[in-house]
CSV table of C-alpha atoms in Angstrom, one decimal:
chain,number,residue,atom,x,y,z
A,234,MET,CA,71.0,135.8,130.3
A,235,THR,CA,71.0,137.9,127.2
A,236,THR,CA,69.9,141.4,127.1
A,237,PRO,CA,67.7,142.1,123.8
A,238,VAL,CA,68.3,145.1,121.7
A,239,TYR,CA,66.3,147.2,119.8
A,240,ILE,CA,67.4,149.1,116.7
A,241,LEU,CA,65.1,152.0,116.0
A,242,SER,CA,66.0,153.5,112.2
A,243,GLY,CA,64.4,155.8,110.4
A,244,PHE,CA,64.8,159.1,108.5
A,245,LEU,CA,64.7,163.0,110.3
A,246,GLY,CA,61.8,163.8,111.5
A,247,SER,CA,59.9,160.2,111.1
A,248,GLY,CA,58.9,159.8,115.1
A,249,LYS,CA,61.7,157.8,115.9
A,250,THR,CA,61.8,159.6,119.3
A,251,THR,CA,57.8,159.7,120.1
A,252,LEU,CA,58.3,155.3,118.9
A,253,LEU,CA,61.3,155.2,121.6
A,254,GLN,CA,59.2,157.0,124.1
A,255,GLN,CA,56.2,155.2,124.2
A,256,MET,CA,58.2,151.6,123.7
A,257,LEU,CA,59.7,153.4,127.4
A,258,GLN,CA,56.9,154.3,129.2
A,259,THR,CA,55.3,150.8,128.5
A,260,TRP,CA,58.0,148.7,129.7
A,261,ARG,CA,58.2,150.7,133.0
A,262,ASP,CA,54.7,150.0,133.7
A,263,GLU,CA,55.9,146.8,133.2
A,264,GLY,CA,58.2,147.3,136.0
A,265,LYS,CA,61.0,146.9,133.3
A,266,THR,CA,64.1,148.6,133.5
A,267,PRO,CA,64.9,149.8,129.6
A,268,ALA,CA,68.2,151.5,128.9
A,269,VAL,CA,68.6,154.1,125.6
A,270,ILE,CA,72.1,154.8,123.2
A,271,MET,CA,71.0,157.9,121.1
A,272,ASN,CA,72.9,159.0,118.5
A,273,GLU,CA,72.7,161.9,116.8
A,274,ILE,CA,75.4,163.9,114.1
A,275,GLY,CA,75.1,167.1,116.0
A,276,ASP,CA,76.8,167.5,119.1
A,277,VAL,CA,73.7,167.8,120.8
A,278,ASN,CA,71.1,165.4,121.9
A,279,LEU,CA,67.6,167.7,122.4
A,280,ASP,CA,65.9,164.1,122.0
A,281,GLY,CA,67.8,162.4,125.1
A,282,MET,CA,67.2,165.8,126.7
A,283,MET,CA,63.7,165.1,127.2
A,284,LEU,CA,63.4,161.9,128.2
A,285,ASP,CA,63.1,160.8,131.9
A,286,GLN,CA,66.0,161.5,134.2
A,287,ASP,CA,66.0,158.1,135.6
A,288,ILE,CA,66.2,156.6,132.2
A,289,ALA,CA,70.2,155.0,131.9
A,290,MET,CA,71.2,156.7,128.2
A,291,ALA,CA,74.4,156.8,127.1
A,292,GLU,CA,75.0,159.3,124.1
A,293,LEU,CA,76.6,158.9,121.2
A,294,LEU,CA,77.5,162.7,118.8
A,295,SER,CA,79.2,164.4,116.3
A,296,GLY,CA,78.9,161.6,114.1
A,297,CYS,CA,76.9,158.9,112.9
A,298,ILE,CA,77.3,155.7,115.0
A,299,CYS,CA,77.5,153.7,111.8
A,300,CYS,CA,80.8,154.4,111.0
A,301,SER,CA,82.6,157.1,113.0
A,302,ASN,CA,81.3,156.3,116.5
A,303,ARG,CA,81.2,152.6,115.8
A,304,VAL,CA,83.8,151.6,118.5
A,305,ASP,CA,81.9,153.9,120.6
A,306,LEU,CA,78.7,152.1,120.5
A,307,GLY,CA,80.6,148.9,121.8
A,308,LEU,CA,82.0,150.7,124.2
A,309,GLU,CA,78.5,152.6,125.7
A,310,LEU,CA,76.7,148.6,124.8
A,311,TYR,CA,79.1,146.7,127.7
A,312,ASN,CA,79.1,149.4,130.1
A,313,LEU,CA,75.1,149.9,130.2
A,314,MET,CA,75.1,146.2,130.3
A,315,GLN,CA,77.6,146.1,133.3
A,316,ASN,CA,76.7,148.7,135.2
A,317,GLU,CA,72.9,149.1,134.8
A,318,GLN,CA,72.2,145.9,134.1
A,319,PRO,CA,68.8,146.4,131.6
A,320,ASP,CA,66.3,144.6,130.4
A,321,MET,CA,66.6,145.9,127.2
A,322,ILE,CA,68.6,148.5,125.5
A,323,VAL,CA,67.3,150.7,122.5
A,324,ILE,CA,69.5,152.5,120.0
A,325,GLU,CA,68.0,154.9,118.5
A,326,ALA,CA,70.1,155.6,115.4
A,327,SER,CA,70.8,158.9,114.1
A,328,GLY,CA,68.2,159.7,111.5
A,329,VAL,CA,71.2,159.4,108.5
A,330,ALA,CA,72.5,156.3,109.4
A,331,ASN,CA,72.4,153.4,107.5
A,332,PRO,CA,71.1,150.5,110.1
A,333,ILE,CA,72.6,147.4,108.0
A,334,GLU,CA,76.1,148.8,109.0
A,335,ILE,CA,74.7,149.2,113.0
A,336,LEU,CA,72.7,145.5,112.9
A,337,ASP,CA,76.8,144.7,111.6
A,338,ALA,CA,77.9,146.3,114.8
A,339,VAL,CA,76.0,144.8,117.6
A,340,THR,CA,75.6,141.6,115.7
A,341,GLU,CA,79.3,141.9,116.2
A,342,ILE,CA,79.6,142.9,119.6
A,343,ALA,CA,77.4,139.8,120.1
A,344,LEU,CA,79.5,137.1,119.5
A,345,TYR,CA,81.5,139.0,123.1
A,346,ASN,CA,78.8,139.7,125.2
A,347,PRO,CA,75.3,138.6,126.2
A,348,LEU,CA,73.0,140.1,123.5
A,349,GLU,CA,69.8,139.7,121.9
A,350,LEU,CA,69.4,141.3,118.4
A,351,ARG,CA,65.4,141.7,119.1
A,352,ASN,CA,64.1,143.3,116.1
A,353,LEU,CA,65.6,146.6,114.1
A,354,ILE,CA,62.0,149.1,113.9
A,355,THR,CA,61.9,152.1,110.4
A,356,VAL,CA,59.9,154.4,110.9
A,357,VAL,CA,58.6,156.0,108.0
A,358,ASP,CA,57.5,159.6,107.4
A,359,THR,CA,54.7,158.0,104.9
A,360,ALA,CA,54.0,162.0,103.5
A,361,HIS,CA,57.9,162.4,102.8
A,362,LEU,CA,58.1,158.5,101.2
A,363,TRP,CA,55.8,159.5,98.9
A,364,GLN,CA,56.7,162.8,97.5
A,365,LEU,CA,60.6,161.6,97.9
A,366,TYR,CA,59.1,158.7,95.1
A,367,GLN,CA,57.8,160.7,93.0
A,368,ASP,CA,61.0,162.1,91.6
A,369,GLN,CA,62.9,157.9,92.4
A,370,GLN,CA,66.3,159.8,92.8
A,371,GLY,CA,68.7,161.5,95.5
A,372,LYS,CA,70.5,160.5,98.6
A,373,THR,CA,67.7,160.7,100.7
A,374,TYR,CA,65.6,158.5,98.6
A,375,ARG,CA,68.1,156.2,98.3
A,376,LEU,CA,69.2,155.8,101.9
A,377,MET,CA,65.2,156.1,102.9
A,378,GLN,CA,65.2,152.8,100.6
A,379,GLU,CA,67.9,151.2,102.5
A,380,GLN,CA,66.3,151.7,105.5
A,381,ILE,CA,63.6,150.2,105.3
A,382,ARG,CA,64.6,146.8,102.7
A,383,SER,CA,67.0,146.5,106.5
A,384,ALA,CA,64.0,146.1,108.8
A,385,SER,CA,62.4,143.7,111.2
A,386,LEU,CA,59.6,145.3,111.6
A,387,LEU,CA,57.5,148.7,109.5
A,388,ILE,CA,56.5,151.5,110.5
A,389,LEU,CA,54.8,153.7,108.0
A,390,ASN,CA,54.3,156.8,110.4
A,391,LYS,CA,52.0,160.3,109.5
A,392,SER,CA,49.5,158.0,107.5
A,393,ASP,CA,47.0,160.9,108.2
A,394,LEU,CA,48.6,163.1,105.5
A,395,VAL,CA,48.3,161.2,102.5
A,396,SER,CA,45.3,160.5,101.4
A,397,PRO,CA,43.6,156.7,101.7
A,398,GLU,CA,44.1,155.9,97.4
A,399,GLN,CA,48.4,157.4,98.1
A,400,LEU,CA,48.3,155.3,101.7
A,401,GLU,CA,47.9,152.2,99.9
A,402,GLN,CA,50.0,153.0,97.2
A,403,VAL,CA,52.9,153.6,100.0
A,404,GLN,CA,52.3,150.2,101.5
A,405,HIS,CA,52.6,148.4,97.8
A,406,ILE,CA,56.3,150.2,97.6
A,407,VAL,CA,57.3,149.6,100.8
A,408,ARG,CA,56.5,145.7,99.8
A,409,GLY,CA,58.2,145.6,97.1
A,410,TRP,CA,61.4,146.7,98.4
A,411,ASN,CA,60.9,144.6,102.1
A,412,VAL,CA,58.6,141.6,101.9
A,413,TYR,CA,59.8,139.4,105.2
A,414,ALA,CA,58.7,142.6,107.9
A,415,PRO,CA,55.5,143.0,109.0
A,416,VAL,CA,54.0,146.7,108.2
A,417,HIS,CA,52.2,149.0,110.9
A,418,VAL,CA,50.0,151.9,110.2
A,419,ALA,CA,50.6,154.6,112.5
A,420,VAL,CA,49.6,157.6,113.6
A,421,ARG,CA,52.1,159.4,115.8
A,422,CYS,CA,53.4,156.2,116.4
A,423,GLU,CA,51.0,154.7,118.3
A,424,VAL,CA,51.2,151.1,117.9
A,425,ASP,CA,49.9,148.2,120.4
A,426,ARG,CA,52.9,147.1,122.7
A,427,SER,CA,52.7,143.1,120.5
A,428,TYR,CA,53.7,145.3,117.7
A,429,TYR,CA,57.4,146.0,118.9
A,430,GLY,CA,57.2,142.5,121.1
A,431,GLN,CA,57.2,140.5,118.4
A,432,GLU,CA,59.3,138.7,116.5
A,433,GLY,CA,59.9,140.5,113.4
A,434,ALA,CA,61.9,138.7,109.5
A,435,SER,CA,64.5,137.2,109.8
A,436,LEU,CA,68.1,139.6,110.4
A,437,SER,CA,70.0,137.1,108.7
A,438,SER,CA,73.1,137.7,107.1
A,439,GLU,CA,71.6,136.5,103.7
A,440,GLN,CA,69.1,139.6,104.5
A,441,ARG,CA,72.5,142.1,105.1
A,442,ALA,CA,73.6,140.5,102.0
A,443,ASP,CA,71.0,141.7,99.5
A,444,THR,CA,70.6,145.4,101.4
A,445,VAL,CA,74.8,145.9,101.5
A,446,THR,CA,76.8,144.9,98.6
A,447,GLU,CA,80.6,145.8,98.4
A,448,HIS,CA,82.5,146.9,95.1
A,449,ASP,CA,85.5,147.1,93.1
A,450,VAL,CA,87.6,149.5,94.0
A,451,GLN,CA,89.8,149.8,91.5
A,452,ASN,CA,86.8,150.5,89.1
A,453,CYS,CA,85.4,152.8,90.9
A,454,ALA,CA,85.7,156.6,89.8
A,455,VAL,CA,85.1,158.1,93.6
A,456,CYS,CA,87.5,155.6,95.4
A,457,ASN,CA,89.9,156.8,93.5
A,458,SER,CA,89.8,160.3,92.0
A,459,SER,CA,92.2,163.1,93.2
A,460,GLU,CA,91.3,165.1,96.7
A,461,SER,CA,88.7,167.0,95.4
A,462,ALA,CA,85.2,169.3,96.6
A,463,ASP,CA,83.5,165.9,95.1
A,464,SER,CA,85.4,163.4,97.0
A,465,THR,CA,84.4,164.7,100.2
A,466,ASP,CA,81.1,163.7,100.1
A,467,HIS,CA,82.3,160.2,100.0
A,468,ASP,CA,83.2,158.3,102.5
A,469,THR,CA,84.1,154.4,103.3
A,470,ILE,CA,84.9,151.7,105.8
A,471,LYS,CA,87.5,149.3,105.4
A,472,GLY,CA,87.5,145.2,105.7
A,473,GLU,CA,89.4,142.9,104.5
A,474,LYS,CA,87.6,142.1,100.8
A,475,GLY,CA,87.3,146.4,100.7
A,476,HIS,CA,84.9,148.9,101.7
A,477,MET,CA,81.3,149.8,101.4
A,478,HIS,CA,79.6,153.0,100.9
A,479,HIS,CA,78.3,155.5,103.1
A,480,SER,CA,74.8,157.1,102.0
A,481,HIS,CA,75.3,159.9,104.8
A,482,GLU,CA,78.3,162.2,103.7
A,483,HIS,CA,75.7,164.9,102.2
A,484,VAL,CA,73.4,165.5,105.6
A,485,MET,CA,74.9,168.9,107.0
A,486,VAL,CA,74.4,170.1,110.5
A,487,TYR,CA,73.7,173.9,111.6
A,488,THR,CA,73.8,174.1,115.8
A,489,HIS,CA,73.1,177.7,117.0
A,490,TYR,CA,73.0,178.4,120.8
A,491,PHE,CA,71.4,181.4,122.1
A,492,GLN,CA,72.8,184.0,124.3
A,493,ASN,CA,69.5,185.9,125.0
A,494,PRO,CA,65.7,185.4,124.8
A,495,ILE,CA,63.9,186.1,121.3
A,496,ASN,CA,60.6,187.2,119.7
A,497,SER,CA,58.6,184.3,119.2
A,498,GLU,CA,56.7,185.1,116.2
A,499,GLU,CA,59.6,186.9,114.8
A,500,PHE,CA,60.8,183.4,115.0
A,501,GLU,CA,58.2,181.4,113.3
A,502,LYS,CA,59.1,183.2,110.2
A,503,ILE,CA,62.4,182.9,110.1
A,504,ILE,CA,61.2,178.8,110.4
A,505,ALA,CA,58.1,178.8,107.8
A,506,GLN,CA,61.0,180.9,105.0
A,507,LEU,CA,64.2,177.8,105.6
A,508,PRO,CA,65.1,176.8,102.5
A,509,THR,CA,64.2,173.8,101.3
A,510,GLU,CA,67.2,171.7,101.5
A,511,VAL,CA,66.7,172.0,105.5
A,512,TYR,CA,64.2,168.9,105.7
A,513,ARG,CA,64.8,169.1,109.4
A,514,ALA,CA,64.6,171.5,113.0
A,515,LYS,CA,64.7,171.1,116.4
A,516,GLY,CA,65.8,172.8,119.5
A,517,ILE,CA,64.5,174.6,123.2
A,518,LEU,CA,64.2,177.8,123.6
A,519,THR,CA,63.0,180.6,125.8
A,520,PHE,CA,60.6,183.2,124.0
A,521,SER,CA,60.6,187.2,125.0
A,522,ASP,CA,57.4,187.5,124.6
A,523,THR,CA,56.0,184.0,126.8
A,524,SER,CA,56.9,183.2,130.1
A,525,SER,CA,57.4,179.4,129.0
A,526,ARG,CA,60.2,177.4,127.5
A,527,PHE,CA,59.6,175.5,124.6
A,528,LEU,CA,60.5,172.6,122.3
A,529,PHE,CA,59.8,173.0,118.7
A,530,GLN,CA,60.4,170.8,115.7
A,531,TYR,CA,60.1,171.2,112.3
A,532,ALA,CA,60.2,168.4,109.2
A,533,TYR,CA,59.6,168.9,105.7
A,534,ARG,CA,57.3,172.1,106.2
A,535,GLN,CA,55.5,171.7,108.9
A,536,MET,CA,56.4,173.0,112.4
A,537,ASP,CA,55.5,172.5,115.8
A,538,PHE,CA,55.8,174.2,119.0
A,539,MET,CA,55.0,172.7,123.0
A,540,LYS,CA,55.8,173.7,126.0
A,541,THR,CA,57.9,171.9,128.0
A,542,ILE,CA,60.1,171.8,131.5
A,543,PRO,CA,63.9,170.1,130.1
A,544,GLN,CA,65.0,167.3,132.8
A,545,LYS,CA,68.2,168.7,133.8
A,546,PRO,CA,69.5,172.0,132.5
A,547,ILE,CA,70.1,173.1,129.5
A,548,PRO,CA,70.8,176.0,126.9
A,549,ASP,CA,68.3,177.5,124.4
A,550,VAL,CA,69.7,175.8,121.1
A,551,ALA,CA,68.3,175.0,117.9
A,552,VAL,CA,69.9,172.6,115.2
A,553,PHE,CA,69.6,172.5,111.7
A,554,ILE,CA,69.8,169.7,109.2
A,555,GLY,CA,69.8,169.4,105.7
A,556,GLU,CA,71.8,169.1,102.5
A,557,TYR,CA,74.3,171.1,101.3
A,558,PHE,CA,72.3,174.8,102.8
A,559,ASP,CA,73.6,178.3,103.7
A,560,LYS,CA,74.9,177.8,107.0
A,561,GLN,CA,75.7,181.5,106.8
A,562,GLN,CA,72.6,182.1,106.1
A,563,ILE,CA,70.3,180.9,108.6
A,564,GLN,CA,73.1,181.7,111.3
A,565,GLU,CA,72.8,185.9,110.4
A,566,GLN,CA,68.8,185.6,110.4
A,567,LEU,CA,69.4,184.1,114.0
A,568,LEU,CA,71.5,187.0,115.7
A,569,THR,CA,69.7,189.3,113.8
A,570,LEU,CA,66.6,188.2,115.9
A,571,GLU,CA,69.2,188.3,119.5
A,572,ARG,CA,70.0,191.6,119.4
A,573,GLN,CA,66.8,192.7,118.0
A,574,ALA,CA,65.0,190.7,120.9
A,575,ALA,CA,67.7,192.9,123.3
A,576,GLU,CA,67.2,195.7,122.0
A,577,SER,CA,63.6,195.5,122.6
């Protein structure tokens, strides 16, 4: 008997964890036992901390599951199957992962373990894609293309943040990149269970070949350049025929652990003034002017705070993700905020 595996893909802040929580709850209501593998490029898994404690979960932190944690993925899949015997496993990739490489990793593991890759679901932030499409350039734009092209199921999330005309155009854009995957338009990832349970577009090697291509190593200017600041923006996976370029090396992560409660209004001011290079932030905080702990989420100039009771002891922490932003500036602002709260 094989264990179904689902891969959740999508750029940072698209709504993957929201969809994951709905999927887990649906399966549990049906009396099934799901398990989860969560990947974060930072060293704190805040999303995983919000899941119920009785959900079997493995964490792959401080690296992308499609490259540096690829071997660990196979080990965690094996351990979950042996120790938990789940009815299905969901892999939530980091927001900067190229899902095709995760797909290849899972199919390799399935050669030696009874796994069935059921669906690769990509969650798309409709408003963010619309904005990026206007310029049609940048690494984030190219990565979102790859995430959409590789999907067997697509969810156009946050559809309420665009006009009907823009939504129609985004649907046209997505269909141009992926003509096979069923597309579902959603708000807060609310989709019927039958959607992600259905058979999606074929995840064949032909589809993968159209999406990820090898290149001429000898004639690649980046591969043959000397070690410099520019060459750090490039990483490769070596193979028998050459290697593949990764598309997420431009991403930076800053994790800040708070030693003291802080003022909520002053913290909101800092978040509202984050540079545009920071496109995702999240954390769990204790405020000096309120009695509850809060989960905060920030994505593309929008922030949200929600009262929370973590399922296990965790420190006050905030994680910032973006492209080439000034980590020191954010650190100094938060340290100043902590000092002000301690002195008041």
